[in-house]
mmCIF file with all atom_site columns, C-alpha atoms in Angstrom:
data_model
loop_
_atom_site.group_PDB
_atom_site.id
_atom_site.type_symbol
_atom_site.label_atom_id
_atom_site.label_alt_id
_atom_site.label_comp_id
_atom_site.label_asym_id
_atom_site.label_entity_id
_atom_site.label_seq_id
_atom_site.pdbx_PDB_ins_code
_atom_site.Cartn_x
_atom_site.Cartn_y
_atom_site.Cartn_z
_atom_site.occupancy
_atom_site.B_iso_or_equiv
_atom_site.pdbx_formal_charge
_atom_site.auth_seq_id
_atom_site.auth_comp_id
_atom_site.auth_asym_id
_atom_site.auth_atom_id
_atom_site.pdbx_PDB_model_num
ATOM 1   C CA . MET A 1 1   ? 40.448 -36.736 0.179   1.00 39.00 ? 1   MET A CA 1
ATOM 2   C CA . GLU A 1 2   ? 39.053 -35.823 -3.010  1.00 46.00 ? 2   GLU A CA 1
ATOM 3   C CA . THR A 1 3   ? 39.479 -32.264 -4.693  1.00 49.00 ? 3   THR A CA 1
ATOM 4   C CA . PHE A 1 4   ? 36.167 -30.468 -5.444  1.00 47.00 ? 4   PHE A CA 1
ATOM 5   C CA . GLU A 1 5   ? 36.606 -31.653 -9.227  1.00 53.00 ? 5   GLU A CA 1
ATOM 6   C CA . GLN A 1 6   ? 36.383 -35.455 -7.934  1.00 62.00 ? 6   GLN A CA 1
ATOM 7   C CA . GLN A 1 7   ? 33.109 -34.961 -5.526  1.00 87.00 ? 7   GLN A CA 1
ATOM 8   C CA . GLY A 1 8   ? 30.236 -36.350 -7.043  1.00 94.00 ? 8   GLY A CA 1
ATOM 9   C CA . HIS A 1 9   ? 28.242 -39.446 -8.479  1.00 94.00 ? 9   HIS A CA 1
ATOM 10  C CA . ASP A 1 10  ? 28.845 -41.428 -11.740 1.00 94.00 ? 10  ASP A CA 1
ATOM 11  C CA . SER A 1 11  ? 26.556 -39.085 -13.981 1.00 96.00 ? 11  SER A CA 1
ATOM 12  C CA . VAL A 1 12  ? 24.811 -42.444 -15.769 1.00 94.00 ? 12  VAL A CA 1
ATOM 13  C CA . ALA A 1 13  ? 23.531 -43.244 -12.078 1.00 94.00 ? 13  ALA A CA 1
ATOM 14  C CA . VAL A 1 14  ? 21.856 -39.422 -12.200 1.00 96.00 ? 14  VAL A CA 1
ATOM 15  C CA . ALA A 1 15  ? 20.556 -40.303 -15.500 1.00 95.00 ? 15  ALA A CA 1
ATOM 16  C CA . ASN A 1 16  ? 19.377 -43.842 -14.282 1.00 94.00 ? 16  ASN A CA 1
ATOM 17  C CA . ARG A 1 17  ? 17.358 -42.162 -11.437 1.00 95.00 ? 17  ARG A CA 1
ATOM 18  C CA . PHE A 1 18  ? 15.479 -39.506 -13.579 1.00 96.00 ? 18  PHE A CA 1
ATOM 19  C CA . ILE A 1 19  ? 14.595 -42.409 -15.945 1.00 94.00 ? 19  ILE A CA 1
ATOM 20  C CA . ALA A 1 20  ? 13.520 -44.465 -12.643 1.00 94.00 ? 20  ALA A CA 1
ATOM 21  C CA . ILE A 1 21  ? 11.585 -41.494 -10.910 1.00 96.00 ? 21  ILE A CA 1
ATOM 22  C CA . ALA A 1 22  ? 9.853  -41.262 -14.554 1.00 95.00 ? 22  ALA A CA 1
ATOM 23  C CA . ARG A 1 23  ? 8.745  -44.695 -15.115 1.00 93.00 ? 23  ARG A CA 1
ATOM 24  C CA . GLY A 1 24  ? 7.390  -44.592 -11.461 1.00 94.00 ? 24  GLY A CA 1
ATOM 25  C CA . ASN A 1 25  ? 5.173  -41.880 -12.652 1.00 93.00 ? 25  ASN A CA 1
ATOM 26  C CA . GLY A 1 26  ? 3.950  -43.615 -15.690 1.00 91.00 ? 26  GLY A CA 1
ATOM 27  C CA . VAL A 1 27  ? 5.827  -40.626 -17.644 1.00 89.00 ? 27  VAL A CA 1
ATOM 28  C CA . PRO A 1 28  ? 8.351  -42.285 -19.385 1.00 91.00 ? 28  PRO A CA 1
ATOM 29  C CA . ILE A 1 29  ? 11.784 -40.011 -20.708 1.00 92.00 ? 29  ILE A CA 1
ATOM 30  C CA . CYS A 1 30  ? 11.757 -40.764 -24.617 1.00 90.00 ? 30  CYS A CA 1
ATOM 31  C CA . SER A 1 31  ? 14.053 -38.040 -25.105 1.00 92.00 ? 31  SER A CA 1
ATOM 32  C CA . LEU A 1 32  ? 18.238 -38.475 -24.433 1.00 93.00 ? 32  LEU A CA 1
ATOM 33  C CA . THR A 1 33  ? 18.377 -34.329 -24.746 1.00 93.00 ? 33  THR A CA 1
ATOM 34  C CA . LYS A 1 34  ? 15.705 -34.335 -21.813 1.00 95.00 ? 34  LYS A CA 1
ATOM 35  C CA . LEU A 1 35  ? 17.549 -36.648 -20.251 1.00 96.00 ? 35  LEU A CA 1
ATOM 36  C CA . ILE A 1 36  ? 20.681 -34.960 -20.176 1.00 96.00 ? 36  ILE A CA 1
ATOM 37  C CA . LYS A 1 37  ? 18.983 -31.891 -19.422 1.00 97.00 ? 37  LYS A CA 1
ATOM 38  C CA . LEU A 1 38  ? 17.459 -32.909 -16.953 1.00 98.00 ? 38  LEU A CA 1
ATOM 39  C CA . VAL A 1 39  ? 20.763 -34.236 -14.849 1.00 98.00 ? 39  VAL A CA 1
ATOM 40  C CA . TYR A 1 40  ? 22.499 -31.071 -16.107 1.00 98.00 ? 40  TYR A CA 1
ATOM 41  C CA . ILE A 1 41  ? 19.703 -28.822 -14.730 1.00 98.00 ? 41  ILE A CA 1
ATOM 42  C CA . ALA A 1 42  ? 19.893 -31.095 -11.107 1.00 98.00 ? 42  ALA A CA 1
ATOM 43  C CA . HIS A 1 43  ? 23.954 -30.579 -10.754 1.00 98.00 ? 43  HIS A CA 1
ATOM 44  C CA . GLY A 1 44  ? 23.122 -26.820 -11.246 1.00 98.00 ? 44  GLY A CA 1
ATOM 45  C CA . TYR A 1 45  ? 20.860 -26.817 -7.983  1.00 97.00 ? 45  TYR A CA 1
ATOM 46  C CA . TYR A 1 46  ? 23.132 -29.418 -6.319  1.00 98.00 ? 46  TYR A CA 1
ATOM 47  C CA . LEU A 1 47  ? 26.485 -26.827 -6.830  1.00 98.00 ? 47  LEU A CA 1
ATOM 48  C CA . ALA A 1 48  ? 24.389 -24.185 -6.165  1.00 97.00 ? 48  ALA A CA 1
ATOM 49  C CA . LEU A 1 49  ? 22.828 -25.521 -2.443  1.00 97.00 ? 49  LEU A CA 1
ATOM 50  C CA . ARG A 1 50  ? 25.447 -27.684 -1.375  1.00 97.00 ? 50  ARG A CA 1
ATOM 51  C CA . ASP A 1 51  ? 28.472 -26.084 -2.776  1.00 96.00 ? 51  ASP A CA 1
ATOM 52  C CA . ARG A 1 52  ? 29.619 -29.849 -3.977  1.00 95.00 ? 52  ARG A CA 1
ATOM 53  C CA . ASN A 1 53  ? 29.217 -31.187 -7.265  1.00 97.00 ? 53  ASN A CA 1
ATOM 54  C CA . LEU A 1 54  ? 25.867 -33.547 -8.101  1.00 97.00 ? 54  LEU A CA 1
ATOM 55  C CA . ILE A 1 55  ? 28.138 -35.282 -10.689 1.00 97.00 ? 55  ILE A CA 1
ATOM 56  C CA . ARG A 1 56  ? 32.016 -35.802 -11.302 1.00 95.00 ? 56  ARG A CA 1
ATOM 57  C CA . ASP A 1 57  ? 31.764 -35.961 -15.128 1.00 96.00 ? 57  ASP A CA 1
ATOM 58  C CA . GLU A 1 58  ? 32.049 -32.525 -17.163 1.00 96.00 ? 58  GLU A CA 1
ATOM 59  C CA . VAL A 1 59  ? 29.703 -30.676 -18.787 1.00 97.00 ? 59  VAL A CA 1
ATOM 60  C CA . GLN A 1 60  ? 30.602 -29.370 -22.535 1.00 96.00 ? 60  GLN A CA 1
ATOM 61  C CA . ALA A 1 61  ? 29.103 -26.682 -24.381 1.00 96.00 ? 61  ALA A CA 1
ATOM 62  C CA . TRP A 1 62  ? 27.634 -28.550 -27.759 1.00 93.00 ? 62  TRP A CA 1
ATOM 63  C CA . GLN A 1 63  ? 25.548 -26.781 -30.737 1.00 88.00 ? 63  GLN A CA 1
ATOM 64  C CA . TYR A 1 64  ? 22.464 -27.600 -29.112 1.00 85.00 ? 64  TYR A CA 1
ATOM 65  C CA . GLY A 1 65  ? 23.174 -27.000 -25.413 1.00 92.00 ? 65  GLY A CA 1
ATOM 66  C CA . PRO A 1 66  ? 24.733 -28.167 -22.071 1.00 96.00 ? 66  PRO A CA 1
ATOM 67  C CA . VAL A 1 67  ? 25.713 -31.944 -22.942 1.00 96.00 ? 67  VAL A CA 1
ATOM 68  C CA . ILE A 1 68  ? 27.034 -34.558 -20.510 1.00 97.00 ? 68  ILE A CA 1
ATOM 69  C CA . PRO A 1 69  ? 29.326 -36.522 -22.628 1.00 96.00 ? 69  PRO A CA 1
ATOM 70  C CA . ARG A 1 70  ? 29.420 -39.612 -20.130 1.00 95.00 ? 70  ARG A CA 1
ATOM 71  C CA . VAL A 1 71  ? 25.738 -39.838 -20.464 1.00 95.00 ? 71  VAL A CA 1
ATOM 72  C CA . HIS A 1 72  ? 24.953 -38.960 -24.392 1.00 95.00 ? 72  HIS A CA 1
ATOM 73  C CA . GLN A 1 73  ? 27.440 -42.140 -24.802 1.00 93.00 ? 73  GLN A CA 1
ATOM 74  C CA . ALA A 1 74  ? 25.708 -44.125 -22.559 1.00 91.00 ? 74  ALA A CA 1
ATOM 75  C CA . PHE A 1 75  ? 21.972 -43.911 -23.899 1.00 91.00 ? 75  PHE A CA 1
ATOM 76  C CA . LYS A 1 76  ? 22.834 -42.423 -27.615 1.00 87.00 ? 76  LYS A CA 1
ATOM 77  C CA . ARG A 1 77  ? 20.659 -43.171 -30.144 1.00 75.00 ? 77  ARG A CA 1
ATOM 78  C CA . PHE A 1 78  ? 18.203 -40.504 -31.294 1.00 66.00 ? 78  PHE A CA 1
ATOM 79  C CA . PRO A 1 79  ? 17.232 -37.129 -29.870 1.00 62.00 ? 79  PRO A CA 1
ATOM 80  C CA . ALA A 1 80  ? 13.579 -38.306 -29.600 1.00 66.00 ? 80  ALA A CA 1
ATOM 81  C CA . LEU A 1 81  ? 13.063 -41.969 -29.796 1.00 70.00 ? 81  LEU A CA 1
ATOM 82  C CA . PRO A 1 82  ? 9.362  -43.406 -29.865 1.00 71.00 ? 82  PRO A CA 1
ATOM 83  C CA . GLU A 1 83  ? 10.065 -45.935 -27.015 1.00 77.00 ? 83  GLU A CA 1
ATOM 84  C CA . PRO A 1 84  ? 11.291 -44.325 -23.493 1.00 84.00 ? 84  PRO A CA 1
ATOM 85  C CA . LEU A 1 85  ? 15.053 -44.956 -22.692 1.00 87.00 ? 85  LEU A CA 1
ATOM 86  C CA . GLU A 1 86  ? 15.820 -47.337 -20.231 1.00 88.00 ? 86  GLU A CA 1
ATOM 87  C CA . GLU A 1 87  ? 18.527 -47.382 -17.614 1.00 86.00 ? 87  GLU A CA 1
ATOM 88  C CA . LYS A 1 88  ? 21.857 -48.995 -18.216 1.00 88.00 ? 88  LYS A CA 1
ATOM 89  C CA . PRO A 1 89  ? 24.542 -50.740 -15.671 1.00 82.00 ? 89  PRO A CA 1
ATOM 90  C CA . THR A 1 90  ? 27.084 -48.571 -13.743 1.00 74.00 ? 90  THR A CA 1
ATOM 91  C CA . ASN A 1 91  ? 29.337 -49.539 -11.297 1.00 68.00 ? 91  ASN A CA 1
ATOM 92  C CA . SER A 1 92  ? 26.143 -50.011 -9.088  1.00 63.00 ? 92  SER A CA 1
ATOM 93  C CA . GLU A 1 93  ? 26.939 -46.257 -6.985  1.00 72.00 ? 93  GLU A CA 1
ATOM 94  C CA . GLU A 1 94  ? 24.122 -45.708 -4.486  1.00 84.00 ? 94  GLU A CA 1
ATOM 95  C CA . LEU A 1 95  ? 22.811 -42.298 -4.549  1.00 92.00 ? 95  LEU A CA 1
ATOM 96  C CA . ASP A 1 96  ? 23.186 -40.655 -0.486  1.00 93.00 ? 96  ASP A CA 1
ATOM 97  C CA . ALA A 1 97  ? 19.104 -39.395 0.127   1.00 95.00 ? 97  ALA A CA 1
ATOM 98  C CA . ASP A 1 98  ? 20.251 -35.399 -0.454  1.00 95.00 ? 98  ASP A CA 1
ATOM 99  C CA . SER A 1 99  ? 21.401 -36.317 -3.963  1.00 96.00 ? 99  SER A CA 1
ATOM 100 C CA . LEU A 1 100 ? 18.005 -38.351 -4.173  1.00 96.00 ? 100 LEU A CA 1
ATOM 101 C CA . GLY A 1 101 ? 15.696 -35.360 -2.705  1.00 97.00 ? 101 GLY A CA 1
ATOM 102 C CA . ILE A 1 102 ? 17.881 -32.810 -4.693  1.00 97.00 ? 102 ILE A CA 1
ATOM 103 C CA . ILE A 1 103 ? 16.937 -35.185 -8.112  1.00 98.00 ? 103 ILE A CA 1
ATOM 104 C CA . GLU A 1 104 ? 13.622 -35.433 -7.318  1.00 97.00 ? 104 GLU A CA 1
ATOM 105 C CA . SER A 1 105 ? 12.848 -31.924 -6.986  1.00 97.00 ? 105 SER A CA 1
ATOM 106 C CA . VAL A 1 106 ? 13.841 -31.283 -10.052 1.00 98.00 ? 106 VAL A CA 1
ATOM 107 C CA . TYR A 1 107 ? 11.940 -34.036 -11.739 1.00 98.00 ? 107 TYR A CA 1
ATOM 108 C CA . ASN A 1 108 ? 9.324  -32.383 -9.966  1.00 97.00 ? 108 ASN A CA 1
ATOM 109 C CA . ASN A 1 109 ? 9.340  -29.190 -11.208 1.00 96.00 ? 109 ASN A CA 1
ATOM 110 C CA . TYR A 1 110 ? 11.352 -29.154 -14.449 1.00 97.00 ? 110 TYR A CA 1
ATOM 111 C CA . GLY A 1 111 ? 10.387 -33.152 -15.618 1.00 96.00 ? 111 GLY A CA 1
ATOM 112 C CA . ARG A 1 112 ? 6.783  -32.176 -16.818 1.00 95.00 ? 112 ARG A CA 1
ATOM 113 C CA . PHE A 1 113 ? 8.704  -29.992 -19.791 1.00 95.00 ? 113 PHE A CA 1
ATOM 114 C CA . ASN A 1 114 ? 9.374  -31.665 -23.577 1.00 91.00 ? 114 ASN A CA 1
ATOM 115 C CA . TYR A 1 115 ? 13.058 -31.412 -24.767 1.00 89.00 ? 115 TYR A CA 1
ATOM 116 C CA . HIS A 1 116 ? 12.426 -28.479 -26.148 1.00 92.00 ? 116 HIS A CA 1
ATOM 117 C CA . LYS A 1 117 ? 11.347 -26.335 -23.434 1.00 95.00 ? 117 LYS A CA 1
ATOM 118 C CA . LEU A 1 118 ? 14.179 -27.825 -21.730 1.00 95.00 ? 118 LEU A CA 1
ATOM 119 C CA . LEU A 1 119 ? 16.324 -26.029 -24.459 1.00 93.00 ? 119 LEU A CA 1
ATOM 120 C CA . GLN A 1 120 ? 14.657 -23.163 -24.345 1.00 94.00 ? 120 GLN A CA 1
ATOM 121 C CA . ILE A 1 121 ? 15.478 -22.919 -20.475 1.00 95.00 ? 121 ILE A CA 1
ATOM 122 C CA . THR A 1 122 ? 19.139 -24.020 -20.705 1.00 95.00 ? 122 THR A CA 1
ATOM 123 C CA . HIS A 1 123 ? 19.891 -21.598 -23.669 1.00 93.00 ? 123 HIS A CA 1
ATOM 124 C CA . LYS A 1 124 ? 18.723 -18.760 -22.564 1.00 94.00 ? 124 LYS A CA 1
ATOM 125 C CA . GLN A 1 125 ? 21.271 -15.104 -22.922 1.00 93.00 ? 125 GLN A CA 1
ATOM 126 C CA . ASP A 1 126 ? 23.822 -15.703 -19.935 1.00 94.00 ? 126 ASP A CA 1
ATOM 127 C CA . THR A 1 127 ? 23.280 -18.945 -19.312 1.00 97.00 ? 127 THR A CA 1
ATOM 128 C CA . PRO A 1 128 ? 26.346 -21.283 -19.054 1.00 97.00 ? 128 PRO A CA 1
ATOM 129 C CA . TRP A 1 129 ? 26.110 -22.533 -22.223 1.00 97.00 ? 129 TRP A CA 1
ATOM 130 C CA . TYR A 1 130 ? 25.322 -19.533 -23.907 1.00 96.00 ? 130 TYR A CA 1
ATOM 131 C CA . ILE A 1 131 ? 28.470 -18.107 -22.329 1.00 96.00 ? 131 ILE A CA 1
ATOM 132 C CA . VAL A 1 132 ? 30.620 -20.653 -23.568 1.00 96.00 ? 132 VAL A CA 1
ATOM 133 C CA . HIS A 1 133 ? 28.958 -20.963 -27.158 1.00 94.00 ? 133 HIS A CA 1
ATOM 134 C CA . GLN A 1 134 ? 29.724 -17.174 -27.656 1.00 93.00 ? 134 GLN A CA 1
ATOM 135 C CA . ARG A 1 135 ? 33.497 -17.833 -26.476 1.00 92.00 ? 135 ARG A CA 1
ATOM 136 C CA . GLU A 1 136 ? 33.871 -21.024 -28.230 1.00 89.00 ? 136 GLU A CA 1
ATOM 137 C CA . GLY A 1 137 ? 31.409 -21.454 -31.193 1.00 81.00 ? 137 GLY A CA 1
ATOM 138 C CA . ASN A 1 138 ? 30.560 -25.113 -31.626 1.00 76.00 ? 138 ASN A CA 1
ATOM 139 C CA . LYS A 1 139 ? 33.777 -26.692 -30.324 1.00 77.00 ? 139 LYS A CA 1
ATOM 140 C CA . GLY A 1 140 ? 32.553 -28.258 -27.681 1.00 82.00 ? 140 GLY A CA 1
ATOM 141 C CA . GLY A 1 141 ? 34.528 -26.059 -24.952 1.00 93.00 ? 141 GLY A CA 1
ATOM 142 C CA . VAL A 1 142 ? 33.490 -27.278 -21.124 1.00 96.00 ? 142 VAL A CA 1
ATOM 143 C CA . ILE A 1 143 ? 31.030 -25.289 -18.816 1.00 97.00 ? 143 ILE A CA 1
ATOM 144 C CA . GLU A 1 144 ? 33.429 -24.517 -15.921 1.00 97.00 ? 144 GLU A CA 1
ATOM 145 C CA . THR A 1 145 ? 31.880 -26.349 -12.698 1.00 97.00 ? 145 THR A CA 1
ATOM 146 C CA . GLY A 1 146 ? 31.951 -22.003 -11.434 1.00 97.00 ? 146 GLY A CA 1
ATOM 147 C CA . LEU A 1 147 ? 29.994 -21.027 -13.859 1.00 97.00 ? 147 LEU A CA 1
ATOM 148 C CA . ILE A 1 148 ? 27.543 -23.396 -13.490 1.00 98.00 ? 148 ILE A CA 1
ATOM 149 C CA . GLN A 1 149 ? 27.324 -22.933 -9.629  1.00 98.00 ? 149 GLN A CA 1
ATOM 150 C CA . GLU A 1 150 ? 26.962 -18.553 -9.509  1.00 97.00 ? 150 GLU A CA 1
ATOM 151 C CA . TYR A 1 151 ? 24.034 -18.944 -12.454 1.00 97.00 ? 151 TYR A CA 1
ATOM 152 C CA . TYR A 1 152 ? 22.061 -21.698 -10.066 1.00 97.00 ? 152 TYR A CA 1
ATOM 153 C CA . TYR A 1 153 ? 22.631 -19.901 -7.052  1.00 97.00 ? 153 TYR A CA 1
ATOM 154 C CA . ASN A 1 154 ? 21.820 -16.412 -9.000  1.00 96.00 ? 154 ASN A CA 1
ATOM 155 C CA . LEU A 1 155 ? 18.676 -18.550 -9.427  1.00 94.00 ? 155 LEU A CA 1
ATOM 156 C CA . LEU A 1 156 ? 18.297 -19.149 -6.406  1.00 94.00 ? 156 LEU A CA 1
ATOM 157 C CA . GLU A 1 157 ? 18.819 -15.718 -4.822  1.00 93.00 ? 157 GLU A CA 1
ATOM 158 C CA . ASN A 1 158 ? 16.409 -14.384 -7.619  1.00 90.00 ? 158 ASN A CA 1
ATOM 159 C CA . SER A 1 159 ? 12.979 -16.118 -7.093  1.00 66.00 ? 159 SER A CA 1
ATOM 160 C CA . GLY A 1 160 ? 14.316 -19.670 -7.345  1.00 46.00 ? 160 GLY A CA 1
ATOM 161 C CA . SER A 1 161 ? 12.899 -20.054 -11.208 1.00 49.00 ? 161 SER A CA 1
ATOM 162 C CA . ASP A 1 162 ? 13.687 -19.496 -14.470 1.00 47.00 ? 162 ASP A CA 1
#
């Protein structure tokens, strides 16, 4: 049986889904920062709604916000690109319908924002990134799953918006 920390999907598979949704909507994602923030936000809402990890990869507090190192490594080039990000090969993992539903909902609510706006959202005081960054500085400390879950649970409880 998987432990809580082992649950979830490959974060690159989730990132690929965001890229596919954006491309299907005619507004491709041209920013690694935006892609990472969308995966992070979806992970947060999934934790709050399902009490399970959406992704099994850790999230770290880097200088410019929460980062999923696996997604960063897979798609790294520049923070903002003139051309759309392309999907990357994964272990061909299938995402279940519940995960896809939350990913699409997050895209519908946050996908219209540019990466600057997503940085503002994820850098607010008392966000998981802010708490860990204040505690650890630019060392790239791990943002604990429980901290992410509690924050997004509270967002849902207090009106469901930022």
